[in-house]
Amino acid sequence: MYSIVEIKGVKSKYRCGYCGCGMGKVSFGMWAHAMTVQDYQDLVDRGWRRSGKYVYKPIMDETCCPQYTIRCHALNFQPSKTHKKNLKKMSKFLSKGEMPTECDGEPMDSVCEEGRPRETPKACSSDVQEPVDAVAPEKEAAPQPAQPDTPQQAPKPEAPITGPPAMPKPGVGADPSRPPCRKAKDLRKERRQQKEQQRQQEGGASSAGSAPACAPPTQSRTLEDLIAESLPEDAKHRLEVKLVPVSFEDPQFMATFDQSAALYARYQTAVHGDAPSECGESEFRRFLCDSPLEEETAPDGPEAGYGSFHQQYWLDGRIVAVGVIDVLPTCVSSVYLYYHPDCAALSLGTYSALREIAFTRQLQGQSPKLCYYYLGFYIHSCPKMRYKGQYRPSDLLCPETYAWVPIEQCVPRLESAAYARFNQDIDAVDERFLKDLDRVLVLHRRAVMPYAAYARKRRGPSDEREVEQYARLVGQACAERMLLYRA
């Protein structure tokens, strides 16, 4: 099975939804008629992303807002306090039916510059919406809801205004007979220490007598524990997550197609302000159903196989959110998320990302190599897109050597410049750089041949420069495996 791609070329000087620049975006794109999961994995690991069947790569040293591929080490991920708060909020809603009044979690977007946003994209400028994973060369999608690096908390209510404060009376200063004031933090710490000492004393007394020894300290709860927290029998709501292959031959996918498409249209019009004609069934098919990835299975692969899937979130018997993902040989790659606008306060962007990390960990038990969760693009030059760096530990892809570097080492460099090389080894190079253009595989008149043979047959002006740019961006290994269609 071969991947078959067609060059679309450089797309430049078009509007950027991250910084608002009218002519700042630059990327190279190609149309994937078919693609193996291994070829797409290798492309993603060179900074490519897909939107539908359109696959593109930002020209990092030219585009106004460099987009760095980011991956999370799913097996070592530990939810932060904010993540735990999000999961508790969902649990409270399911058990008691209390919908939060404010959305305090950042949305997850599957970043792609030509596609549509995963949540509300108002990324860097308040009035600009930008796509996340490209839909097609001619239509961009806004990045998932670009949200701040630190999730915004609902503003605390201001104290009522009661007039100007009274002026202090003159005096001689602090009363020396009283102890100095102490910080609340120190007082809380002291109380914790006292309680701990009391527990230890009680434990020692129990062990000295006939009573059983005190129980060992409880361990921190895992992500899976927090997600699967048991609900009471009289819980107000029931949430179920179903994995459905993106295939028009799959009965479950077809049975839910109309409901899923209607939800997409409602999301796009309410959250992104699209006109109904911009988010109809044809757009839904092209953007989130048409995938170049061929379904594949392997003896050491996940039970559901590799390829493109919809993770459907069913609340009380109806779909309220859909996470579009690609399952690849070493990762789960987030593509897009859309949800019912009435559920915005549940911060489904964050919640779905945590569920997808847990799903990655589940798949790793079936396929040992599959241990990363790709969040799309990290855009440090846009503050509202930095939230992806909170899913730690995580790495960014060096745009010059394509080596993975811990994000902690990358951020200081990005503070100095929007574009940066992360690999600190000055002698390091791209290990899959283009070595031999003649060995690039070409599909011409239904025949597969190396570029050298094709160039001898070709009539008219040379296309060597265009093919060389393509091969340099995909790398020698992919250039020798994928078929480049030439008319």
Short mmCIF file of C-alpha atoms in Angstrom, two decimals, residues 1 25 40 62 66 102 114 122 137 155 242 262 272 287 291 308 310 321 338 373 380 392 417 425 435 460 463 468:
data_model
loop_
_atom_site.label_atom_id
_atom_site.label_comp_id
_atom_site.label_asym_id
_atom_site.label_seq_id
_atom_site.Cartn_x
_atom_site.Cartn_y
_atom_site.Cartn_z
CA MET A 1 0.00 0.00 0.00
CA LYS A 25 1.07 33.38 6.98
CA TYR A 40 1.68 10.38 8.25
CA GLU A 62 8.98 32.97 7.24
CA PRO A 66 5.71 29.95 14.00
CA GLU A 102 -18.51 30.24 34.09
CA GLU A 114 -5.91 25.85 7.28
CA LYS A 122 -10.15 34.32 19.24
CA PRO A 137 -5.90 24.82 0.82
CA PRO A 155 -13.42 37.21 38.36
CA LYS A 242 -17.83 5.85 22.21
CA ALA A 262 -26.09 18.76 12.94
CA HIS A 272 -17.38 30.73 15.38
CA PHE A 287 -13.26 18.73 6.94
CA SER A 291 -9.35 11.35 5.84
CA SER A 308 -9.06 8.25 11.92
CA HIS A 310 -14.53 10.12 16.19
CA ALA A 321 -19.34 16.60 21.75
CA TYR A 338 -16.79 20.42 18.42
CA TYR A 373 -0.39 12.44 22.77
CA HIS A 380 4.40 30.83 21.93
CA ARG A 392 3.47 18.11 31.03
CA ALA A 417 12.46 35.32 19.33
CA ASP A 425 24.01 20.77 19.56
CA LYS A 435 20.27 13.23 -0.11
CA GLY A 460 8.34 21.06 -21.20
CA ASP A 463 9.83 20.91 -12.36
CA GLU A 468 13.14 19.29 -4.63
#
